[in-house]
JSON list of C-alpha atoms and ligand atoms in Angstrom, two decimals:
[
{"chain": "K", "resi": 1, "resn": "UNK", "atom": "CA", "xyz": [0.00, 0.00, 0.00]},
{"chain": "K", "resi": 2, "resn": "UNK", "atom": "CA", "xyz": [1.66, 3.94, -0.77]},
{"chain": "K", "resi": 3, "resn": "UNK", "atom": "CA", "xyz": [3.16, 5.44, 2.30]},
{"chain": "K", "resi": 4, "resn": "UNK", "atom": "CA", "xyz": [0.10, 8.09, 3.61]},
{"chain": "K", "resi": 5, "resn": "UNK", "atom": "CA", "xyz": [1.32, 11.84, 3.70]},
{"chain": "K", "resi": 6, "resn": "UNK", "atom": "CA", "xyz": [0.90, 13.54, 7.34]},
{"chain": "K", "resi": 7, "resn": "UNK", "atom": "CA", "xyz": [1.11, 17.27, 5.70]},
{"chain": "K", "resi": 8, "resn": "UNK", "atom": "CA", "xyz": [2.20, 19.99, 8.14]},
{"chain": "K", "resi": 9, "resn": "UNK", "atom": "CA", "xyz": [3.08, 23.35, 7.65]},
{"chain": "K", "resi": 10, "resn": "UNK", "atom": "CA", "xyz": [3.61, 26.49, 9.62]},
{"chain": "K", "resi": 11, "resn": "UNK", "atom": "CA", "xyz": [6.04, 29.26, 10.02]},
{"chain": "K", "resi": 12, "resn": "UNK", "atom": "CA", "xyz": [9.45, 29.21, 12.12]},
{"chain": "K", "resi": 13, "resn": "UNK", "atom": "CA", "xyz": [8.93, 28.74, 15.86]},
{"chain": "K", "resi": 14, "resn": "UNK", "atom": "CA", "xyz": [5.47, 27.27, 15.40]},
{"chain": "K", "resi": 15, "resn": "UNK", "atom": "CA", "xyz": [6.83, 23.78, 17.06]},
{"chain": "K", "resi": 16, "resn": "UNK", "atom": "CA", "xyz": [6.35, 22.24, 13.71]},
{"chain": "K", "resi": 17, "resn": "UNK", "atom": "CA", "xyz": [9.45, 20.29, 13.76]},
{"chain": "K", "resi": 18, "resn": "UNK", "atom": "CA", "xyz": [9.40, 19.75, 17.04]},
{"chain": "K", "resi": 19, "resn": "UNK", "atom": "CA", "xyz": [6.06, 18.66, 17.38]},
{"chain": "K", "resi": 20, "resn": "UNK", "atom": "CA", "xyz": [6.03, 16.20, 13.98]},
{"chain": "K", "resi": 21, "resn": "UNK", "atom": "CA", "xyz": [9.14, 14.37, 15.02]},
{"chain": "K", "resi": 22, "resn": "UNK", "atom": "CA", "xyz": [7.47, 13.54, 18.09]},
{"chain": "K", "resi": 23, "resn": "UNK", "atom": "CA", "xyz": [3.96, 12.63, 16.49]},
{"chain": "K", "resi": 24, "resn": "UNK", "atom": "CA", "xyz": [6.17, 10.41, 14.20]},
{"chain": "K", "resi": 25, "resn": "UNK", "atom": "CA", "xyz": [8.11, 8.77, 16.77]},
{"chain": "K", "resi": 26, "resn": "UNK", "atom": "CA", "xyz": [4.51, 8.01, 18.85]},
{"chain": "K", "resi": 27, "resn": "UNK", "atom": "CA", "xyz": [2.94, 6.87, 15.86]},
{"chain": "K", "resi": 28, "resn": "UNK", "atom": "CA", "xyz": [5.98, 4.75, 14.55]},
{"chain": "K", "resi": 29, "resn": "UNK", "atom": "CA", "xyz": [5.62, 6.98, 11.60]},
{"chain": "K", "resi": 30, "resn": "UNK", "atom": "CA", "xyz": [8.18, 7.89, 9.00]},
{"chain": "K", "resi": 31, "resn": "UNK", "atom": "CA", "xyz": [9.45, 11.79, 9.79]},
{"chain": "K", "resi": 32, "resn": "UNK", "atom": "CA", "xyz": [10.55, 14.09, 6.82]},
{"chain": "K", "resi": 33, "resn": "UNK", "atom": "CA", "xyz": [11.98, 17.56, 7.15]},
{"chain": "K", "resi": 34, "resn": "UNK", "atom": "CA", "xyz": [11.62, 19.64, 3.52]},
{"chain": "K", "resi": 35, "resn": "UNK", "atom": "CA", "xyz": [13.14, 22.55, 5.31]},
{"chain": "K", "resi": 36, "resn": "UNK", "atom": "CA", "xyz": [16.42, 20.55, 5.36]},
{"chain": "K", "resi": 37, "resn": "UNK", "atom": "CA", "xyz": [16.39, 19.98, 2.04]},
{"chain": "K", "resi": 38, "resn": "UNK", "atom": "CA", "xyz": [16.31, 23.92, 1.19]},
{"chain": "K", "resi": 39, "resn": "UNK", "atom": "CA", "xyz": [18.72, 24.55, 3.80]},
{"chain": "K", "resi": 40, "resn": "UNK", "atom": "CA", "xyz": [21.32, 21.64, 2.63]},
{"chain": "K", "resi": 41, "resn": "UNK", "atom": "CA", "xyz": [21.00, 23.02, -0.98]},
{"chain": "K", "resi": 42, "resn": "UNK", "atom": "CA", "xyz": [21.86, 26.81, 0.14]},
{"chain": "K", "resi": 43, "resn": "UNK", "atom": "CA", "xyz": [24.65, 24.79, 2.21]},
{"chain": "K", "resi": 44, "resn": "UNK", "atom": "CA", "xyz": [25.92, 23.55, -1.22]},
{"chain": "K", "resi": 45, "resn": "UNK", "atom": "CA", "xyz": [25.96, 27.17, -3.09]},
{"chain": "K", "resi": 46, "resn": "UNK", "atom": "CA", "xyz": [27.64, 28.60, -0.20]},
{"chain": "K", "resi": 47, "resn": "UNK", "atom": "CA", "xyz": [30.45, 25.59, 0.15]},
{"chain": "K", "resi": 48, "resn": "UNK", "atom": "CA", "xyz": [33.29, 26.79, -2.04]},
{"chain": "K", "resi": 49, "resn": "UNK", "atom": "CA", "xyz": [33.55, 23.64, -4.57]},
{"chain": "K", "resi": 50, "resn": "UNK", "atom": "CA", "xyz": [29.31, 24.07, -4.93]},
{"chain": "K", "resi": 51, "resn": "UNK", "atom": "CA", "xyz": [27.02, 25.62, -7.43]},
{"chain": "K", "resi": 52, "resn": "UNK", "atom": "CA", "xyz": [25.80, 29.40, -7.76]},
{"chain": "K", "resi": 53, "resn": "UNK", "atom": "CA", "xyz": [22.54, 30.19, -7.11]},
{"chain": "K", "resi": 54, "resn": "UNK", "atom": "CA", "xyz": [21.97, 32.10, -10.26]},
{"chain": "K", "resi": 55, "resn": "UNK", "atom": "CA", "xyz": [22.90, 28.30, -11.84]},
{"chain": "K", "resi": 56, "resn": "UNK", "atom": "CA", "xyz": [19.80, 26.63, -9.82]},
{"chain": "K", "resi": 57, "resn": "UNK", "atom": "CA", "xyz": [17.39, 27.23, -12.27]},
{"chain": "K", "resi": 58, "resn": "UNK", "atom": "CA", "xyz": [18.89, 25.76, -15.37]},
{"chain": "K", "resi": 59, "resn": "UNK", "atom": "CA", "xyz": [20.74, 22.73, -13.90]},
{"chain": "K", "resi": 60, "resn": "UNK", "atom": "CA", "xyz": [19.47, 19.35, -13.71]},
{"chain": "K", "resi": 61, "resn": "UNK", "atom": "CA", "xyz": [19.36, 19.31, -9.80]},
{"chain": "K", "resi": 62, "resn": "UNK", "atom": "CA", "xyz": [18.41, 15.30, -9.45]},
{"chain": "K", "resi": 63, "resn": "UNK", "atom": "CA", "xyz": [21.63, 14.60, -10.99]},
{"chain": "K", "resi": 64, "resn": "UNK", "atom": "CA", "xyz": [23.84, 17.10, -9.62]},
{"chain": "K", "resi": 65, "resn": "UNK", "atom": "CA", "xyz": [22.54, 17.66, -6.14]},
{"chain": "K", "resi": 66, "resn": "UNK", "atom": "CA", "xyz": [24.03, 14.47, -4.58]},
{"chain": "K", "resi": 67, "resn": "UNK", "atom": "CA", "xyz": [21.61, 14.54, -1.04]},
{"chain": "K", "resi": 68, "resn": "UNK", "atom": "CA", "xyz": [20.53, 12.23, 1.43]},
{"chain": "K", "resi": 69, "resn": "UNK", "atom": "CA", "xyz": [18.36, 12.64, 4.40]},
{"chain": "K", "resi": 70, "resn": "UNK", "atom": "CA", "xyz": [16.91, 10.28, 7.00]},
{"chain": "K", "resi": 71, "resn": "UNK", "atom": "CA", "xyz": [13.61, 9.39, 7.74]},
{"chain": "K", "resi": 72, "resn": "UNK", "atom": "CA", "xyz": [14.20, 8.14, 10.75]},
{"chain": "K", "resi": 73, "resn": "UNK", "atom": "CA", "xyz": [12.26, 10.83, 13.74]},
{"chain": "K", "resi": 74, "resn": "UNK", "atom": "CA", "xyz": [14.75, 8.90, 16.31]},
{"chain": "K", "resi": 75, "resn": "UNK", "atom": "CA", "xyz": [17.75, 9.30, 13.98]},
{"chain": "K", "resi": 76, "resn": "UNK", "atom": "CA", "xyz": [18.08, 12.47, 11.90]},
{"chain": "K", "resi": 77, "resn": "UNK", "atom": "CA", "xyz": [20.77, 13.30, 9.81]},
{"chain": "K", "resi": 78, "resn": "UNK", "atom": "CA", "xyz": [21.70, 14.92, 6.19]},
{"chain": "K", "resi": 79, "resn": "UNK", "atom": "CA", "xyz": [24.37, 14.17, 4.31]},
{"chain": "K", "resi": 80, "resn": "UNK", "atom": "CA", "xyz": [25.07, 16.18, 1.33]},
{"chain": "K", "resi": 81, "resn": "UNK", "atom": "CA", "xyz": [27.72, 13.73, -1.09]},
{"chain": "K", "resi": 82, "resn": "UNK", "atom": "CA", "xyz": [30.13, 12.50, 1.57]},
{"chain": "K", "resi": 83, "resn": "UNK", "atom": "CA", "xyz": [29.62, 15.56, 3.88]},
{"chain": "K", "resi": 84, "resn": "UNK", "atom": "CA", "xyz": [27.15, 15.11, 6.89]},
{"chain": "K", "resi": 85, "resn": "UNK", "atom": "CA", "xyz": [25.60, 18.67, 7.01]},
{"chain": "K", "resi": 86, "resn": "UNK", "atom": "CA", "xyz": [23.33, 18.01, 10.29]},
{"chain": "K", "resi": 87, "resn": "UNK", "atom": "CA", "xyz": [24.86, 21.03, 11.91]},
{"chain": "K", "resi": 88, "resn": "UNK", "atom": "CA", "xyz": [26.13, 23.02, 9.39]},
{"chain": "K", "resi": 89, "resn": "UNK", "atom": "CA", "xyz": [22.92, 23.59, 8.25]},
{"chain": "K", "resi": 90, "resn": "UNK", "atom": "CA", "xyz": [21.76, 25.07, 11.31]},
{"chain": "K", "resi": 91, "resn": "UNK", "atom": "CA", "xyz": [24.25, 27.77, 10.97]},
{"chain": "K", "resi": 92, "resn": "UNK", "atom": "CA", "xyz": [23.50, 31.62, 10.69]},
{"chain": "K", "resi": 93, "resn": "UNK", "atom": "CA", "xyz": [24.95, 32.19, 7.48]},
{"chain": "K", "resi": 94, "resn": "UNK", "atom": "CA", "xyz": [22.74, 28.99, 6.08]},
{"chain": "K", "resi": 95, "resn": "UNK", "atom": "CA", "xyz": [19.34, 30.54, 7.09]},
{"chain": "K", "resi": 96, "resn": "UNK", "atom": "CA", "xyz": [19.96, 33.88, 6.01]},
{"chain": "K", "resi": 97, "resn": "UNK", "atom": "CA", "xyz": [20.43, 32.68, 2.28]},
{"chain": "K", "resi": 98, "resn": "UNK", "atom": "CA", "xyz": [18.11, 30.03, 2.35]},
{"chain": "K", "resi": 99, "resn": "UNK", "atom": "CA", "xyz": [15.01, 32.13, 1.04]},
{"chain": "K", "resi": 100, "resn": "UNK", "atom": "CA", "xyz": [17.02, 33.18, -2.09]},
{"chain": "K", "resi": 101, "resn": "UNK", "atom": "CA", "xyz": [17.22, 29.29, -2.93]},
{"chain": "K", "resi": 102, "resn": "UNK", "atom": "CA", "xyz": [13.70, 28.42, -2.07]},
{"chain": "K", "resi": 103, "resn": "UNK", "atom": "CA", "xyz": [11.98, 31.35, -4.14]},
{"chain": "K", "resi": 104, "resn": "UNK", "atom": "CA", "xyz": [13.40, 29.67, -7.38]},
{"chain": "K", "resi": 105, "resn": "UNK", "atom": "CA", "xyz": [10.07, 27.98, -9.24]},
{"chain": "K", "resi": 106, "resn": "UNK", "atom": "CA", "xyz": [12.56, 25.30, -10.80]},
{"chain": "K", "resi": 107, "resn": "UNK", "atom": "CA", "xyz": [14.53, 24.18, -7.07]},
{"chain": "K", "resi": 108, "resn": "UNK", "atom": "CA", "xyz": [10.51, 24.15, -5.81]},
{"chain": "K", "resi": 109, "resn": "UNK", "atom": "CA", "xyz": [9.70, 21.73, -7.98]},
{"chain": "K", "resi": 110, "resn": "UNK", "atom": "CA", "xyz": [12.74, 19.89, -7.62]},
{"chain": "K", "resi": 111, "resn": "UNK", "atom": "CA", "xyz": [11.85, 19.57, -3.65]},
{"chain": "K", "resi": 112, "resn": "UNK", "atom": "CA", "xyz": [8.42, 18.69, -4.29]},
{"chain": "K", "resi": 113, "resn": "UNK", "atom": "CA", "xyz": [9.75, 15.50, -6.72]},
{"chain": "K", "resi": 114, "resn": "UNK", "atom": "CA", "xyz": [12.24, 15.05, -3.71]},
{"chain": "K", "resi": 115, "resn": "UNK", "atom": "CA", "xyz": [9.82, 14.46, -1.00]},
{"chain": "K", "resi": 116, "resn": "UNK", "atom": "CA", "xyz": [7.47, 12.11, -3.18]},
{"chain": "K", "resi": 117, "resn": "UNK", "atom": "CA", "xyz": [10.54, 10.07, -3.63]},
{"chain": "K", "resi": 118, "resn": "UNK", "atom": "CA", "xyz": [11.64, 10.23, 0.00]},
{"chain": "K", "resi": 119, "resn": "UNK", "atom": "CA", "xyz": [8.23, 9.43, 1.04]},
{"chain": "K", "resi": 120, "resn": "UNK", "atom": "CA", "xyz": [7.74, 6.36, -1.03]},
{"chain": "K", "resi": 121, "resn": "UNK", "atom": "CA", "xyz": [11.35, 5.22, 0.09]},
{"chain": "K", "resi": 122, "resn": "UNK", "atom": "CA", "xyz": [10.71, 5.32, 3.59]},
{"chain": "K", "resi": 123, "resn": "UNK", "atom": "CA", "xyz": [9.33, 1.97, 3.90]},
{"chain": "K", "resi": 124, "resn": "UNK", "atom": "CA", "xyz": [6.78, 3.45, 6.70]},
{"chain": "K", "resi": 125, "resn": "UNK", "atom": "CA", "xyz": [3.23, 3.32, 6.42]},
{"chain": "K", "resi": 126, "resn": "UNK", "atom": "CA", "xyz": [3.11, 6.65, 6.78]},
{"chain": "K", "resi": 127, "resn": "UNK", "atom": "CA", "xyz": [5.35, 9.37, 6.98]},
{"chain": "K", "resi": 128, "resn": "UNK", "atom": "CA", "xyz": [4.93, 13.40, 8.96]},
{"chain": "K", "resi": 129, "resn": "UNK", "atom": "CA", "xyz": [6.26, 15.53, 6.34]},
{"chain": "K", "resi": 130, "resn": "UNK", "atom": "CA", "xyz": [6.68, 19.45, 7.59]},
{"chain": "K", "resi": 131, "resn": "UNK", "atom": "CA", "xyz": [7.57, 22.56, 5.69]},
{"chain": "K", "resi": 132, "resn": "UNK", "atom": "CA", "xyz": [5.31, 25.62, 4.01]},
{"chain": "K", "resi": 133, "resn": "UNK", "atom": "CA", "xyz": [3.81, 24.15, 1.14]},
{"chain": "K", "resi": 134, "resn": "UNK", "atom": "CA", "xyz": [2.94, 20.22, 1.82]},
{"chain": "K", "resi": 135, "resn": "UNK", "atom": "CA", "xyz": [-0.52, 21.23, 2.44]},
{"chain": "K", "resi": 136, "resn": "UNK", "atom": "CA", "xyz": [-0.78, 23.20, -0.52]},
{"chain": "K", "resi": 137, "resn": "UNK", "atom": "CA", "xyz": [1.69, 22.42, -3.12]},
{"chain": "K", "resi": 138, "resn": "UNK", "atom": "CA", "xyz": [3.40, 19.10, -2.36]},
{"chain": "K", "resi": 139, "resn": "UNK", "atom": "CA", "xyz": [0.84, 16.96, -1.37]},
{"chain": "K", "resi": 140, "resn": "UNK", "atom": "CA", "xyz": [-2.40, 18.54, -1.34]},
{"chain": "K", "resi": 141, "resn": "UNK", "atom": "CA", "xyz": [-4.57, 15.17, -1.20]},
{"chain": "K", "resi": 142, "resn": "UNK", "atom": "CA", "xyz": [-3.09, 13.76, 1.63]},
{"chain": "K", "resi": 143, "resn": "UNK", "atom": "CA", "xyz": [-5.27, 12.22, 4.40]},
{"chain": "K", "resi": 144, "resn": "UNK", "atom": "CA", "xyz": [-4.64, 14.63, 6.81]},
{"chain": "K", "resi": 145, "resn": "UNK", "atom": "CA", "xyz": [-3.31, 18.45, 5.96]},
{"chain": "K", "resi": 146, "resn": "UNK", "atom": "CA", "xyz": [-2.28, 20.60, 9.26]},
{"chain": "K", "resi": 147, "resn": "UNK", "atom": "CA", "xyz": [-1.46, 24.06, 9.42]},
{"chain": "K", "resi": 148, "resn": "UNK", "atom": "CA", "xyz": [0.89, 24.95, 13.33]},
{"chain": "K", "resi": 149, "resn": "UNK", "atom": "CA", "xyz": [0.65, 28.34, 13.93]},
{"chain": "K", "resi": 150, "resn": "UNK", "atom": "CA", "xyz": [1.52, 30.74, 17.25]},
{"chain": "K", "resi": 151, "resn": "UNK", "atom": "CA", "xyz": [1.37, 34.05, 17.69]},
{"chain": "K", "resi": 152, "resn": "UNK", "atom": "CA", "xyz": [4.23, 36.21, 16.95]},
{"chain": "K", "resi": 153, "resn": "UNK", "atom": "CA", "xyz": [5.11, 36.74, 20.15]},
{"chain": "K", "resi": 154, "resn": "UNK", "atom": "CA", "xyz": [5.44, 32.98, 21.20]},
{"chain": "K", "resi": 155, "resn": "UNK", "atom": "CA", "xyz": [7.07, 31.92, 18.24]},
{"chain": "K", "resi": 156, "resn": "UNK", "atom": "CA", "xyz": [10.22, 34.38, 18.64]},
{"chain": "K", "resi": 157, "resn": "UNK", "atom": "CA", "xyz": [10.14, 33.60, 22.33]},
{"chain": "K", "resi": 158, "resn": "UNK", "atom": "CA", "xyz": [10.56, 29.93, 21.29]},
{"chain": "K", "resi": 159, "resn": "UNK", "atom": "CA", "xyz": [12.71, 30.82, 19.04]},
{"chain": "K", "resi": 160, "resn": "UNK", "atom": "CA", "xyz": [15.26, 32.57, 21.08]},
{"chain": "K", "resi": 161, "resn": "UNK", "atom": "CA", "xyz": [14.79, 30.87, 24.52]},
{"chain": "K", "resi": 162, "resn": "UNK", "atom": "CA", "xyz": [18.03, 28.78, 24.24]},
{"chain": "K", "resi": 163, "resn": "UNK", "atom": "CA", "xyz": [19.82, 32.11, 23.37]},
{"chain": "K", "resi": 164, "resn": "UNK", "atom": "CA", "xyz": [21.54, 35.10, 25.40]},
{"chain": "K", "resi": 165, "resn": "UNK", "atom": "CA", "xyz": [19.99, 38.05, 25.51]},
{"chain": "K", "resi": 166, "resn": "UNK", "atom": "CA", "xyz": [21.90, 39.85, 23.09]},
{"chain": "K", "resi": 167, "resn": "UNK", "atom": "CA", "xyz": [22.11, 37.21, 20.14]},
{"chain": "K", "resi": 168, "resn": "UNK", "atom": "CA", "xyz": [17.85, 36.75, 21.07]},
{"chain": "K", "resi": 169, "resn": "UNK", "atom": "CA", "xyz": [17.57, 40.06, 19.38]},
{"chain": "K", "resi": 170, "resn": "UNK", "atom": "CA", "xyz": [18.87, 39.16, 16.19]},
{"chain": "K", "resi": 171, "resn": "UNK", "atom": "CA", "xyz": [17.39, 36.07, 15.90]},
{"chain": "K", "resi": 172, "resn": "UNK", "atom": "CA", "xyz": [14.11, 37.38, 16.29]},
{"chain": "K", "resi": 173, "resn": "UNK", "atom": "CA", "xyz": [14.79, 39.55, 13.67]},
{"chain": "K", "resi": 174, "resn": "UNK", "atom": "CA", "xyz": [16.46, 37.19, 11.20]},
{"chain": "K", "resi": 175, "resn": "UNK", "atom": "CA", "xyz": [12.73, 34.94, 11.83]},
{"chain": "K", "resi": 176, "resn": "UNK", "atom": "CA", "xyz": [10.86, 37.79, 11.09]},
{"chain": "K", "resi": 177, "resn": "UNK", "atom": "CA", "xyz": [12.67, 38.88, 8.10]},
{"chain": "K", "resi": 178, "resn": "UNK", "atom": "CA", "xyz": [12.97, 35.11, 6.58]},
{"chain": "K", "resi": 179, "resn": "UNK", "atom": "CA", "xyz": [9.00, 34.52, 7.50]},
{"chain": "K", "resi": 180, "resn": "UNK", "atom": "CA", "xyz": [8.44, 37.56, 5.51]},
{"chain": "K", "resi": 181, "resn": "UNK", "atom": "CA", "xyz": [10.85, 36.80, 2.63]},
{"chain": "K", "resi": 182, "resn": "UNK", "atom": "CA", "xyz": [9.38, 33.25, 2.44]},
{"chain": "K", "resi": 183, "resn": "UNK", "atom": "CA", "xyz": [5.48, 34.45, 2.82]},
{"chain": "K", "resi": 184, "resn": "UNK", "atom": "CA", "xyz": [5.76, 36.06, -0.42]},
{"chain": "K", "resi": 185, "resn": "UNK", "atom": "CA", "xyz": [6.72, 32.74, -2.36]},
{"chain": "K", "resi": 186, "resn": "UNK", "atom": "CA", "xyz": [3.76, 30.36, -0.37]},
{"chain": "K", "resi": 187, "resn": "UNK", "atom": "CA", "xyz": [1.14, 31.25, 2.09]},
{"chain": "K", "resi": 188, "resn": "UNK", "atom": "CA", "xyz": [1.66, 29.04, 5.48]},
{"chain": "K", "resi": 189, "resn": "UNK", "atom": "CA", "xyz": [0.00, 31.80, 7.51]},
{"chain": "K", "resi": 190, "resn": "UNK", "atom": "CA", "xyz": [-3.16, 31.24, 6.64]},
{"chain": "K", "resi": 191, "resn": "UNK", "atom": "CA", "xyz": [-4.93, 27.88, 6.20]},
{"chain": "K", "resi": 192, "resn": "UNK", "atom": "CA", "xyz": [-6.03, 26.81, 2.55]},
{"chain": "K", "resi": 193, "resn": "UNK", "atom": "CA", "xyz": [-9.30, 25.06, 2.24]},
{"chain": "K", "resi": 194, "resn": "UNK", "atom": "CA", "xyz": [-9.45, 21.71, 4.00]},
{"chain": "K", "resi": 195, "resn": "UNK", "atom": "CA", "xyz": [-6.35, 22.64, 5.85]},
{"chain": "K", "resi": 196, "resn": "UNK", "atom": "CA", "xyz": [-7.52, 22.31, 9.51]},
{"chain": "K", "resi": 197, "resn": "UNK", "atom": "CA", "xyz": [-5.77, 25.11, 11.83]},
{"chain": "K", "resi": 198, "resn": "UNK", "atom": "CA", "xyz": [-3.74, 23.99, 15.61]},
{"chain": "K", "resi": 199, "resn": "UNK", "atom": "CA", "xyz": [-2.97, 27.09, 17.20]},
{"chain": "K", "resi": 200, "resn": "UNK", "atom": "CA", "xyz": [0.04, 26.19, 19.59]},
{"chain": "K", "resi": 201, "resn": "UNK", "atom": "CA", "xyz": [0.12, 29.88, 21.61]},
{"chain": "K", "resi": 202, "resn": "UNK", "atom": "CA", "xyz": [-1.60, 28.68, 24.36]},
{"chain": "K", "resi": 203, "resn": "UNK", "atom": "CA", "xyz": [0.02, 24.71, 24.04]},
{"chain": "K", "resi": 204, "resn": "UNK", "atom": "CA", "xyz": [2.91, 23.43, 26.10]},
{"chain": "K", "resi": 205, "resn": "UNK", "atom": "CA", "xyz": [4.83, 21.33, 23.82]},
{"chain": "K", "resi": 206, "resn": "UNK", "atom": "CA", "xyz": [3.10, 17.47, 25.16]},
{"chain": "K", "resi": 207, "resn": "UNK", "atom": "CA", "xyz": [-0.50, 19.35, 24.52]},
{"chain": "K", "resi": 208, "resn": "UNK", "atom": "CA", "xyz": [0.31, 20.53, 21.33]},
{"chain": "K", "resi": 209, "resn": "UNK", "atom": "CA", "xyz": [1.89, 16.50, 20.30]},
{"chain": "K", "resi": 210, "resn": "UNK", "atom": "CA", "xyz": [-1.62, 15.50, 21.53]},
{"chain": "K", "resi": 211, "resn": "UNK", "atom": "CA", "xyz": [-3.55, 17.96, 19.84]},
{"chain": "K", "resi": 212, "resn": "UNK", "atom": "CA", "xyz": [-2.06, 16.48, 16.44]},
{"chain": "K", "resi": 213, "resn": "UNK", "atom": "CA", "xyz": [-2.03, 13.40, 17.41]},
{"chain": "K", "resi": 214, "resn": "UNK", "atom": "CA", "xyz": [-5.59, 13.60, 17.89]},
{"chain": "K", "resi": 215, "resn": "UNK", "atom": "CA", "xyz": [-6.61, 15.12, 14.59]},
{"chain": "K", "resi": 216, "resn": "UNK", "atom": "CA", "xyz": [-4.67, 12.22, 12.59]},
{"chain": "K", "resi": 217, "resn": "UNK", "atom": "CA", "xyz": [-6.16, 9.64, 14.77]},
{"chain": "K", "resi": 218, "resn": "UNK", "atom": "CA", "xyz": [-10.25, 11.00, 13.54]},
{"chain": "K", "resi": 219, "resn": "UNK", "atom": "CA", "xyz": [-8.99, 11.77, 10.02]},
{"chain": "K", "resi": 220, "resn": "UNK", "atom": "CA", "xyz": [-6.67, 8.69, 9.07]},
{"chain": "X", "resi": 1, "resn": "C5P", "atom": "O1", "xyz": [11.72, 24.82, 8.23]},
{"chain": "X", "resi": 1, "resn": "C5P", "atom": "P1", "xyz": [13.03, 25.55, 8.09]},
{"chain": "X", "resi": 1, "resn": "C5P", "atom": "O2", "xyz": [13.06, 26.84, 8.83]},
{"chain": "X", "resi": 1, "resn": "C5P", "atom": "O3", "xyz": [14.22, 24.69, 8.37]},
{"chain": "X", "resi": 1, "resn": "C5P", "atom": "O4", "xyz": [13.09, 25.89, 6.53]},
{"chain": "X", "resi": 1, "resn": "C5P", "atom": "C1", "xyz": [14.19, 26.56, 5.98]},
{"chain": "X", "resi": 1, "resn": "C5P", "atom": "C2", "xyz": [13.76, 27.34, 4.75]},
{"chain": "X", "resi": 1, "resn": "C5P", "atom": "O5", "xyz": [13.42, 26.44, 3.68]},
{"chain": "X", "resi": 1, "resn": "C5P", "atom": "C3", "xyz": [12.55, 28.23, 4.91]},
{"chain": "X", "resi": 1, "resn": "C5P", "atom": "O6", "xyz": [12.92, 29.49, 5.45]},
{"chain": "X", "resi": 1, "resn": "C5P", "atom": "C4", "xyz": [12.03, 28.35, 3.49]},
{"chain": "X", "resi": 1, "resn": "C5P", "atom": "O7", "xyz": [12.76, 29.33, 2.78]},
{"chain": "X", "resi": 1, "resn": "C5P", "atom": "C5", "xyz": [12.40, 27.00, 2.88]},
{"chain": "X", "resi": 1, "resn": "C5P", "atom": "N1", "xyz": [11.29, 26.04, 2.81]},
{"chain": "X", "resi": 1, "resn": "C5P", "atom": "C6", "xyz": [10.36, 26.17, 1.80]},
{"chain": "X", "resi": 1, "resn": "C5P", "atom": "N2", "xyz": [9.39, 25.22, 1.65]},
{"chain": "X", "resi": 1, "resn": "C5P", "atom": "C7", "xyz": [9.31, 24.17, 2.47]},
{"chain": "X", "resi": 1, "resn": "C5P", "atom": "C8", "xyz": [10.24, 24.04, 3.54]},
{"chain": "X", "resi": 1, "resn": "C5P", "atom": "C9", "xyz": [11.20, 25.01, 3.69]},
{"chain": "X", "resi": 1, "resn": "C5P", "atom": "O8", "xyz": [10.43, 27.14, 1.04]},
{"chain": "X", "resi": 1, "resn": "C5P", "atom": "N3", "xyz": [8.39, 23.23, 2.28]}
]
C-alpha cells in the first residue's frame, strides 16, 4: 500500500518540527523535514567547490545535487555527497540565504519531486512531512493536511529561549525577516481550504503532540 502523507506546515517557531518528530516517533511513523532539504541546498551554493545560485534554475538538480536525508524521527541526519551537514545547516549564514534558494520555481519543484521520492522510500506506512507548502503544493490530497501556527510573540520567544539576551535580538529579527521573505513565495500563515488550523500559543509542547495526534487519529 503507498506510504500516507501527514502534511504539516507552519512558520518558524510554530513547534512544527518539534512537534512532527514527536507525532512520528509516537505513531511509529516515517518523519521528513523539507526545510532541510532547502537549507542543505543553500549549504551547497555557499560551500566553495558548490554551485551558484543564479545556476539553480537551469541545472538538472536530481543529478547534480548528490543529497541524502533520514527518515528516521529517532535518527536524523543529512548528508550532502560525503559531507554530513546536520549542523552546518543550522548555521547563521545557512538561514539567512536560504530564502534566495527556495523562491526559485525550478529548485521548488525539484523539492516537491524530492519528498514524493523520499516518502515512497521510507518503507513506513506513513510518513509526517513538515515545511510551508505540503498542504498546498506538495501533497495537497493527503489524508490529513495541518497548518501549526503561534502568535508572533510565542514563536520568537521559542525561538530565542536557548539564546543570550543579546544574540535573542537578532534572531528574532532574522525569523521575522525570513517569514516575511518566504510568505511572499507560499502562504503558510493562513490555512487553505481543507487545511484544519492547531494554534500552539496557548500549548505546552506534550499538549500541542496530543492535539495532532488527535486530529490524525479522527482523520486517518
Ligand atoms: O523549516 P526551516 O526553517 O528549516 O526551513 C528553511 C527554509 O526552507 C525556509 O525558510 C524556506 O525558505 C524554505 N522552505 C520552503 N518550503 C518548504 C520548507 C522550507 O520554502 N516546504
Amino acid at each position: 500500500m503507498a506510504t500516507k502523507i501527514i502534511a504539516i506546515d507552519g512558520p518558524a517557531g510554530s513547534g512544527k518540527s518539534s512537534v512532527s518528530k514527536q507525532v512520528a516517533r509516537e505513531l511509529g511513523f516515517g518523519y521528513l523535514d523539507t526545510g532541510a532539504a532547502y537549507r542543505a541546498l543553500a549549504w551547497a551554493c555557499l560551500s566553495h567547490d558548490g554551485f551558484s545560485v543564479d545556476q539553480l534554475s537551469s541545472l538538472n538538480l536530481a543529478q547534480v545535487f548528490d543529497y541524502q536525508i533520514s527518515t528516521d524521527p529517532d535518527n536524523f541526519w543529512v548528508k550532502v555527497g560525503n559531507n554530513d551537514v546536520t549542523a552546518a545547516i543550522r548555521e547563521p549564514q545557512v538561514a539567512e540565504f536560504v530564502s534566495q534558494v527556495a523562491r526559485i520555481p525550478e529548485v521548488r519543484s525539484f523539492m516537491k519531486a524530492l519528498t514524493h521520492r523520499l516518502v515512497a522510500e521510507s518503507g513506513k506506512p506513513a510518513v509526517v512531512v513538515e515545511g510551508r507548502d505540503i498542504t498546498t503544493v506538495v501533497a495537497p490530497d493527503a489524508p490529513i493536511r495541518l497548518l501549526l501556527t503561534a502568535s508572533e510573540e510565542v514563536r520568537l520567544k521559542r525561538r530565542s529561549a536557548e539564546l543570550s539576551e543579546s544574540s535573542a535580538a537578532s534572531v528574532m529579527r532574522q525569523v521575522s525577516e525570513r517569514d516575511a521573505s518566504d510568505s511572499k513565495v507560499v502562504d503558510f500563515m493562513t490555512p487553505a481550504p481543507g487545511v484544519q488550523l492547531v494554534d500552539t500559543s496557548d500549548l505546552n509542547f506534550n499538549q500541542s503532540v496530543s492535539a495532532v495526534i488527535a486530529l490524525i487519529e479522527q482523520g486517518l
